[in-house]
Tab-separated table of C-alpha atoms and ligand atoms in Angstrom:
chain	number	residue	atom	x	y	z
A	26	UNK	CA	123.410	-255.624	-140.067
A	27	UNK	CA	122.690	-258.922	-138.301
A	28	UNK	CA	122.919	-261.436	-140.993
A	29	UNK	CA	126.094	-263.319	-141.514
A	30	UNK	CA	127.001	-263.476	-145.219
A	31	UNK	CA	130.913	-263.339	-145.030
A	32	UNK	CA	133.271	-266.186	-144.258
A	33	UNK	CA	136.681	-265.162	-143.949
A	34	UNK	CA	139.755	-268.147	-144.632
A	35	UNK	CA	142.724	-267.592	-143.637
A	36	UNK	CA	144.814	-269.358	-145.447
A	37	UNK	CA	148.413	-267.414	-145.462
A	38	UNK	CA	150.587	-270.072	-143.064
A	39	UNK	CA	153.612	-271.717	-144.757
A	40	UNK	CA	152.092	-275.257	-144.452
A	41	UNK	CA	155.665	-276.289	-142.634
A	42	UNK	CA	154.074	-279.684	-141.918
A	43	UNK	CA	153.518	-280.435	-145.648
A	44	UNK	CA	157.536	-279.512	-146.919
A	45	UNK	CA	158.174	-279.516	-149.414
A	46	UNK	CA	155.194	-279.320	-151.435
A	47	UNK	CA	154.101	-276.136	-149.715
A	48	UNK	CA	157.665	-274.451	-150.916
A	49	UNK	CA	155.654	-273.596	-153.819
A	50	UNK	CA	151.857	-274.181	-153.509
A	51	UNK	CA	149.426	-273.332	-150.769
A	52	UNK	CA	148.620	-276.395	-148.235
A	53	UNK	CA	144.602	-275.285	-148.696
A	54	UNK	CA	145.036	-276.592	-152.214
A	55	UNK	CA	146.044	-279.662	-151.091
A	56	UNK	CA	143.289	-282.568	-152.624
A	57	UNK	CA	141.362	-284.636	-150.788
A	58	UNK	CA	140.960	-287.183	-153.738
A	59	UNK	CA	140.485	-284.769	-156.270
A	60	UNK	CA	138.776	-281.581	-154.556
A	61	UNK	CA	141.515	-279.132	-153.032
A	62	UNK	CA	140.247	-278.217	-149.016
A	63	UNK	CA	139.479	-275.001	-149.768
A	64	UNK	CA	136.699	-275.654	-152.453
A	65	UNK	CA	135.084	-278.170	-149.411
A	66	UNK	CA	135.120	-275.146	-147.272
A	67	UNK	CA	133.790	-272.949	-149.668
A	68	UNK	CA	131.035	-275.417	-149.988
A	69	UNK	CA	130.782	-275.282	-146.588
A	70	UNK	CA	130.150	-272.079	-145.893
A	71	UNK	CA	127.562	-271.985	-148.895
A	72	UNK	CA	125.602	-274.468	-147.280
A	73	UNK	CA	124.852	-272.388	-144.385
A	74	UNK	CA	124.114	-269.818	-146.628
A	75	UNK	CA	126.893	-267.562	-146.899
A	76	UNK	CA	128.151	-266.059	-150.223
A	77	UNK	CA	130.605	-263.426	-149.567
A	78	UNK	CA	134.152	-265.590	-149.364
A	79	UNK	CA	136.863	-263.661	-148.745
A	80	UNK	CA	139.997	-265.261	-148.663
A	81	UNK	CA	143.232	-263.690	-146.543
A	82	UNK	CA	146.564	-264.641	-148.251
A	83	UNK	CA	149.938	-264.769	-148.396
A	84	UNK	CA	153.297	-265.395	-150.642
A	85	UNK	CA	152.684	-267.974	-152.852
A	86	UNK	CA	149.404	-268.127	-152.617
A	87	UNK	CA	147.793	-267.396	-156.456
A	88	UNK	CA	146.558	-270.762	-157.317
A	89	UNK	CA	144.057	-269.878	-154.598
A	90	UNK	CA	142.375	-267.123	-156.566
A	91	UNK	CA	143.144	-268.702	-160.175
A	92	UNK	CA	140.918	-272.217	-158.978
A	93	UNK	CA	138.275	-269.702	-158.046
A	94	UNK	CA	137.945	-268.091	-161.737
A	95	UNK	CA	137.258	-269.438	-165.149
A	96	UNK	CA	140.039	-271.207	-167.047
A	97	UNK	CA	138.805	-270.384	-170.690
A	98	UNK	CA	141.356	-272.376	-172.252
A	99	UNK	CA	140.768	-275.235	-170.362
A	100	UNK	CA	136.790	-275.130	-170.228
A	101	UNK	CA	136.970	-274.150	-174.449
A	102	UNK	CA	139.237	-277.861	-174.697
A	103	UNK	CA	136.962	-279.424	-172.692
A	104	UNK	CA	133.757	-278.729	-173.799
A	105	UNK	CA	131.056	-281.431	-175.023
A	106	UNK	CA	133.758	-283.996	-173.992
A	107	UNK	CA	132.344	-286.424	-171.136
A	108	UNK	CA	134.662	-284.330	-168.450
A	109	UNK	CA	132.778	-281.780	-168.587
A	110	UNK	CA	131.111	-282.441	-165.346
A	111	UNK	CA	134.163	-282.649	-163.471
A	112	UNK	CA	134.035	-278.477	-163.468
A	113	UNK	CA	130.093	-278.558	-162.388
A	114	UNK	CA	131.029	-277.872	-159.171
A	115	UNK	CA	133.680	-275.003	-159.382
A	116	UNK	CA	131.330	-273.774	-161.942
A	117	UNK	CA	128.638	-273.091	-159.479
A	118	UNK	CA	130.702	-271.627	-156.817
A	119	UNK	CA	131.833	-269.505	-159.141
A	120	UNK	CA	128.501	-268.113	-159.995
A	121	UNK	CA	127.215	-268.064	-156.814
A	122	UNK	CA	129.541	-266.692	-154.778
A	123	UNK	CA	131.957	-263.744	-154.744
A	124	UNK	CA	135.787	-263.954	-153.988
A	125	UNK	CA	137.420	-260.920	-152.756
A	126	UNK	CA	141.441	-261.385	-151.280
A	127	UNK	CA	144.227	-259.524	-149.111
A	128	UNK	CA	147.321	-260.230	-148.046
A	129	UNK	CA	148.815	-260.881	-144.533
A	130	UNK	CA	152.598	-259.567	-145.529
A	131	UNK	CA	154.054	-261.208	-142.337
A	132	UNK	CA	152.627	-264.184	-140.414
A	133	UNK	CA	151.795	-262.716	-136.794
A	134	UNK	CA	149.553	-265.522	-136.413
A	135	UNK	CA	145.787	-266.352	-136.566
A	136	UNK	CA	144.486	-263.156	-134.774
A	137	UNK	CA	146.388	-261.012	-136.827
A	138	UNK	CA	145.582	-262.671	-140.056
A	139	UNK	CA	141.708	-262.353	-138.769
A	140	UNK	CA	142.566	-258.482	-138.444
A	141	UNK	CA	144.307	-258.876	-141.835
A	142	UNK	CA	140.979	-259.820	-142.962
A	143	UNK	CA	138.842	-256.882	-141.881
A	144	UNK	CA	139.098	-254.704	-144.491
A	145	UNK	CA	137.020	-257.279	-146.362
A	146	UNK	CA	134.151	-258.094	-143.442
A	147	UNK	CA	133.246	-254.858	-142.615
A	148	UNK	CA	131.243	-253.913	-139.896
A	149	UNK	CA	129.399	-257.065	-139.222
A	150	UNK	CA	128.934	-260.702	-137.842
A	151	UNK	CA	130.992	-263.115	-140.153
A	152	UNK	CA	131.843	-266.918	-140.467
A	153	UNK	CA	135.641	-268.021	-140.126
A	154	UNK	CA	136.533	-271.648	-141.747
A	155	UNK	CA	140.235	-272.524	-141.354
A	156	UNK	CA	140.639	-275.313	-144.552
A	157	UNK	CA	142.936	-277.315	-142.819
A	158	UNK	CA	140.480	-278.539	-140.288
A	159	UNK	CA	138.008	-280.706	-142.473
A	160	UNK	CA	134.221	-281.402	-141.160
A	161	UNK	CA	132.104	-284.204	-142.419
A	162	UNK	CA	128.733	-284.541	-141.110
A	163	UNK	CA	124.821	-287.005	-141.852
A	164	UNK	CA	123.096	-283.573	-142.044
A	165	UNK	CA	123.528	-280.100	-142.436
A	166	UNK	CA	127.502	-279.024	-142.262
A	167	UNK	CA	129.273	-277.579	-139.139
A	168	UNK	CA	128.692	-273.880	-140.180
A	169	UNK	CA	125.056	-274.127	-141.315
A	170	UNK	CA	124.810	-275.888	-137.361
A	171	UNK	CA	126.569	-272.602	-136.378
A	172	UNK	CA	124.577	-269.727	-137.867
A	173	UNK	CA	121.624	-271.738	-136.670
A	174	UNK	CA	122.936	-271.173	-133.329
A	175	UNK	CA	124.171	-267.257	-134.183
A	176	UNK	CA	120.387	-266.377	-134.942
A	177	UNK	CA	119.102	-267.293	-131.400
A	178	UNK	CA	122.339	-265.961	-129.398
A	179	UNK	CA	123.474	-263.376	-131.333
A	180	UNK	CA	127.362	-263.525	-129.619
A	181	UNK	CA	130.586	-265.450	-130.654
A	182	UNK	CA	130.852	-268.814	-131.389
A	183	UNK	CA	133.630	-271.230	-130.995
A	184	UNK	CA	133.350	-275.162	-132.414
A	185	UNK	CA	135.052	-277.377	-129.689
A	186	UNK	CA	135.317	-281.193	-129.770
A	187	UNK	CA	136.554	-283.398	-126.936
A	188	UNK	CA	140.133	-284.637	-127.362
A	189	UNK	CA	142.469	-286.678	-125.789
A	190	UNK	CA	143.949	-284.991	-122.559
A	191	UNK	CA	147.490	-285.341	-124.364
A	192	UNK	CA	146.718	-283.292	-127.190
A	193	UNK	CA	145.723	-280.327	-125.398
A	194	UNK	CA	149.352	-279.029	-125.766
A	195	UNK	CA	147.996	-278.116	-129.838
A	196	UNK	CA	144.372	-276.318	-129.533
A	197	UNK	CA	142.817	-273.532	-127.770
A	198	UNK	CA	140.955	-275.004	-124.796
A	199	UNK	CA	137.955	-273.878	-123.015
A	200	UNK	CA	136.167	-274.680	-119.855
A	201	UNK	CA	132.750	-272.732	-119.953
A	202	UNK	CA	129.188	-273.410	-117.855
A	203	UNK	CA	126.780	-275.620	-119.408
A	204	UNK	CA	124.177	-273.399	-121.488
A	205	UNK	CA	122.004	-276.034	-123.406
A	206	UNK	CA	123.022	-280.067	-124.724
A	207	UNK	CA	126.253	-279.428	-126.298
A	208	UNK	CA	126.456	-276.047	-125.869
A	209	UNK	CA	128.975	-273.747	-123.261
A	210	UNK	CA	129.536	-270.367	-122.305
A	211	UNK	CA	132.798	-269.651	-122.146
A	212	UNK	CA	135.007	-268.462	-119.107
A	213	UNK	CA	138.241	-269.621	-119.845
A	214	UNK	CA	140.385	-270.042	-122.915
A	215	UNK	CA	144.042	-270.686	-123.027
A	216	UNK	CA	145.964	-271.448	-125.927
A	217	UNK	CA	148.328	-274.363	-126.492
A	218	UNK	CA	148.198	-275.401	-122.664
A	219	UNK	CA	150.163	-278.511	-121.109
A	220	UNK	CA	147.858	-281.148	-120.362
A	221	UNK	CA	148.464	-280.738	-116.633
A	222	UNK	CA	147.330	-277.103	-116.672
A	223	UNK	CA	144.842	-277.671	-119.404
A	224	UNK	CA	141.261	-276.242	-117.984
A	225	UNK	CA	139.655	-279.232	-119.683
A	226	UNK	CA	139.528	-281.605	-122.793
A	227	UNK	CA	137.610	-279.366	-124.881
A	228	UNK	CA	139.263	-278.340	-128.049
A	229	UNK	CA	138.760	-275.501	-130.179
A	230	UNK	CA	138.823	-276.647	-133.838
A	231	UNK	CA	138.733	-274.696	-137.210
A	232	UNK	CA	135.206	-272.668	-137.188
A	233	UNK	CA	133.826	-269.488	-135.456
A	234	UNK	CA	131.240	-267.269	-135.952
A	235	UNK	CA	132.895	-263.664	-135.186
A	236	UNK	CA	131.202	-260.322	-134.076
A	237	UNK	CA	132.613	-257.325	-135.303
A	238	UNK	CA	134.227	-255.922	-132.260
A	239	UNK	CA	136.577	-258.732	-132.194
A	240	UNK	CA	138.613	-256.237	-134.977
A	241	UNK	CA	139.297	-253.210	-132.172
A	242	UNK	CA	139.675	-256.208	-129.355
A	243	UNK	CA	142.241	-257.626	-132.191
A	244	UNK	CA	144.206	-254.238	-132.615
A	245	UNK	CA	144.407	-253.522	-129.304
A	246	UNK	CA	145.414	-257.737	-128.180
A	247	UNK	CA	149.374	-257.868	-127.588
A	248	UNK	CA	150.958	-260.773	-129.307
A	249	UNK	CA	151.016	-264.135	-127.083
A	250	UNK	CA	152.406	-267.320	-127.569
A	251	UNK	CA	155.124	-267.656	-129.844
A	252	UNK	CA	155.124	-263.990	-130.389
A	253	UNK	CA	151.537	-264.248	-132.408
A	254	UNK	CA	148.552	-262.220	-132.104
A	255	UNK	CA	146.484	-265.463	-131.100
A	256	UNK	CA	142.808	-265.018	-131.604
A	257	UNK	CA	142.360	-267.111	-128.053
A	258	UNK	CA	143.652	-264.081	-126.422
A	259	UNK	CA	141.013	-261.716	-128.254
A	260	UNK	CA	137.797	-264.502	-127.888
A	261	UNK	CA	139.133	-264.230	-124.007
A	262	UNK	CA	138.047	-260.583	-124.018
A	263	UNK	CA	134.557	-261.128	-125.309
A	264	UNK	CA	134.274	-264.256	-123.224
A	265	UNK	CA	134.999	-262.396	-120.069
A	266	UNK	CA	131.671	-260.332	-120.956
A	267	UNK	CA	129.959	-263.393	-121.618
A	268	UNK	CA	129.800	-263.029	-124.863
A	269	UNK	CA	131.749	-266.146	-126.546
A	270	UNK	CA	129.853	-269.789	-126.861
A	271	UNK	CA	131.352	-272.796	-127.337
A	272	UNK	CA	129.422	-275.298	-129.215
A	273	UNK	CA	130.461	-279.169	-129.894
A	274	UNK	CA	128.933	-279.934	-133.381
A	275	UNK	CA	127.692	-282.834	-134.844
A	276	UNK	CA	129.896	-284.385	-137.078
A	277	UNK	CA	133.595	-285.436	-137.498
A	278	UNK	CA	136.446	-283.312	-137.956
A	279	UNK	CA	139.413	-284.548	-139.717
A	280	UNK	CA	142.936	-282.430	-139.173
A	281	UNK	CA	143.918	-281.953	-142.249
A	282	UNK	CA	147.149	-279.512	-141.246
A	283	UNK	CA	148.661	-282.815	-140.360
A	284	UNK	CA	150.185	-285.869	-142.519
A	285	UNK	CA	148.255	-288.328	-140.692
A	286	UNK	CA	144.850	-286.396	-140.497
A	287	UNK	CA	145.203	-285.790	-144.407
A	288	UNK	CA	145.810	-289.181	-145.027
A	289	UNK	CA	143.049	-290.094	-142.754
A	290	UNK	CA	140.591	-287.841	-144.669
A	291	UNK	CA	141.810	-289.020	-147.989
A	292	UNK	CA	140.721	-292.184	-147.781
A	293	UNK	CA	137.450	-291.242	-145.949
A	294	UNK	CA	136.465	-289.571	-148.870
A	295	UNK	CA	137.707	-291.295	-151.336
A	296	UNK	CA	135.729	-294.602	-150.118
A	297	UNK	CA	132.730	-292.384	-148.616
A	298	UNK	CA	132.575	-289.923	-151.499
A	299	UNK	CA	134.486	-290.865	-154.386
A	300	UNK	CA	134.164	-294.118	-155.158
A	301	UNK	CA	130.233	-293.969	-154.494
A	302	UNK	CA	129.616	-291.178	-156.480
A	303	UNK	CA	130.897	-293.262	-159.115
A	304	UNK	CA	129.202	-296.181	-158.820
B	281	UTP	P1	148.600	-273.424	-138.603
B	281	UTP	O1	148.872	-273.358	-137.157
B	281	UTP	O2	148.076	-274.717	-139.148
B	281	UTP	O3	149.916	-272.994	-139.357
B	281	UTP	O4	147.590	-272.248	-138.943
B	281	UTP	P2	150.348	-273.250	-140.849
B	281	UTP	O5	151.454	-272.311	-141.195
B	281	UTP	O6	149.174	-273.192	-141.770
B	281	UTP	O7	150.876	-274.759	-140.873
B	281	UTP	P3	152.203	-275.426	-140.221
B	281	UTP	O8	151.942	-275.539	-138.741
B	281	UTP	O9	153.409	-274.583	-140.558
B	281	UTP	O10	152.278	-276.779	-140.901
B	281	UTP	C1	146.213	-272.364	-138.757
B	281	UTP	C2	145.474	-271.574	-139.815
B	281	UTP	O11	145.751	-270.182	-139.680
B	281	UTP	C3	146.279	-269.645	-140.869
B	281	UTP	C4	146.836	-270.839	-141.627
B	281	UTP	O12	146.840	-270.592	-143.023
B	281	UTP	C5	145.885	-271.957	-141.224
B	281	UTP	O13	144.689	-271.947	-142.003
B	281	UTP	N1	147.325	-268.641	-140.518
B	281	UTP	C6	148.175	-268.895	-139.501
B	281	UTP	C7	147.387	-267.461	-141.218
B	281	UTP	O14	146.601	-267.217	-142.164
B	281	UTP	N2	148.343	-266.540	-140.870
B	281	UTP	C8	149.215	-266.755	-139.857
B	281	UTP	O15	150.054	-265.871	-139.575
B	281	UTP	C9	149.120	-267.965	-139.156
């Protein structure tokens, strides 16, 4: 099967940078305004046409699956009342898609909470959104840009985005050959380098398009940095085949895994999206 219609989340870290609210709730239910960021990836994936969410996570974690389902108390209170409209939204996810979730019982990292994840892909291509990094763009979203992409290349797909040499010490980077505008194939990929060392500025942010062999490359990839399984170290393994691109989408990403970026993205969307929509 060729099509992607799975988008895996991993969403099973402790959210350390959000203490102490994340002592008790997940940091993808954090709100931009009044949307938590795992609905806006859910809608994100939907937009490229992907129905099959399946969610990987941890402790702590059940508000996750209970904002996915129906609250019958809530909607029976609600009903015929002007805030009705407010649950539109969840309401059609709801119907559209399907949830299905695992747990990752220790955090080995973003690999192994991929691998955590399989017994929900399967044996095919699949979407992966991390919440935390949130994508606005003028036309179609990051991962509908993506599976455009997946249907003429038919490989692995990174998202980069140019950052400040500085900052390299906090993504994957990549240095790749030019393939087409925007577009790289990968031959190196480190993960959390030292700007001195770093093989460029080009970051790997929050979305990949996955083919299934990354699971076996996953099982057999000993952990790396900080004692994770790091899916850099797996990617590196299809890249050396040439099989990895890395594409720098259209759009801005906001990093919503930190204070500032959250606050950042707050307000975008409260002026941008909000307060227009209620005008
Ligand atoms: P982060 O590096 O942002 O870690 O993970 P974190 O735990 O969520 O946040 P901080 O750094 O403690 O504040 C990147 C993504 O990978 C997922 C996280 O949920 C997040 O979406 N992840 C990470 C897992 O699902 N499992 C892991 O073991 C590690």
């Amino acid at each position: 099967m060729d099509k992607i219609r799975k988008c895996l989340f991993p969403a099973a870290g402790y959210g350390t940078r959000f203490l102490p609210v994340t002592k008790s709730m997940p940091k993808e239910m954090l709100p931009l305004v009044n949307k938590p960021l795992i609905q806006y990836g859910v809608e994100e994936a939907m937009a490229a046409g992907l129905s099959g969410m399946a969610i990987v996570t941890g402790r702590g974690k059940r508000a996750l699956e209970d904002h996915f389902d129906i609250s019958y108390e809530l909607e029976h209170q609600i009903a015929g009342t002007d805030k009705e409209w407010a649950l539109k939204d969840i309401r059609h996810i709801i119907n559209s898609c399907t949830f299905s979730y695992t747990r990752q019982i220790e955090m080995k990292g973003l690999g192994h909470a991929i691998l955590t994840g399989e017994s929900l892909i399967g044996e095919e291509p699949f979407a992966v959104i991390l919440a935390d990094d949130y994508c606005v763009t003028d036309d179609s979203g990051v991962l509908a840009q993506m599976v455009k992409l997946y249907e003429q290349y038919r490989c692995s797909i990174v998202a980069i985005e140019e950052i400040p040499r500085e900052e390299t010490y906090k993504y994957g980077v990549i240095a790749g050959d030019l393939e087409a505008e925007g577009l790289y194939r990968v031959r190196e990929m480190v993960e959390k380098p030292a700007p001195e060392v770093a093989p460029s500025n080009l970051a790997i942010i929050g979305r990949y398009i996955l083919t299934p062999d990354i699971f076996d490359i996953l099982r057999n990839t000993p952990p790396g940095r900080n004692g994770e399984i790091q899916i850099t170290d797996a990617l590196m393994t299809q890249a050396k085949m040439g099989r990895v691109l890395a594409y720098r989408f259209k759009g801005r990403r906001f990093d919503c895994g930190s204070i500032e970026g959250f606050m950042e993205a707050s307000n975008y969307n409260y002026t941008h999206l909000y307060r227009k929509h209620k005008a």
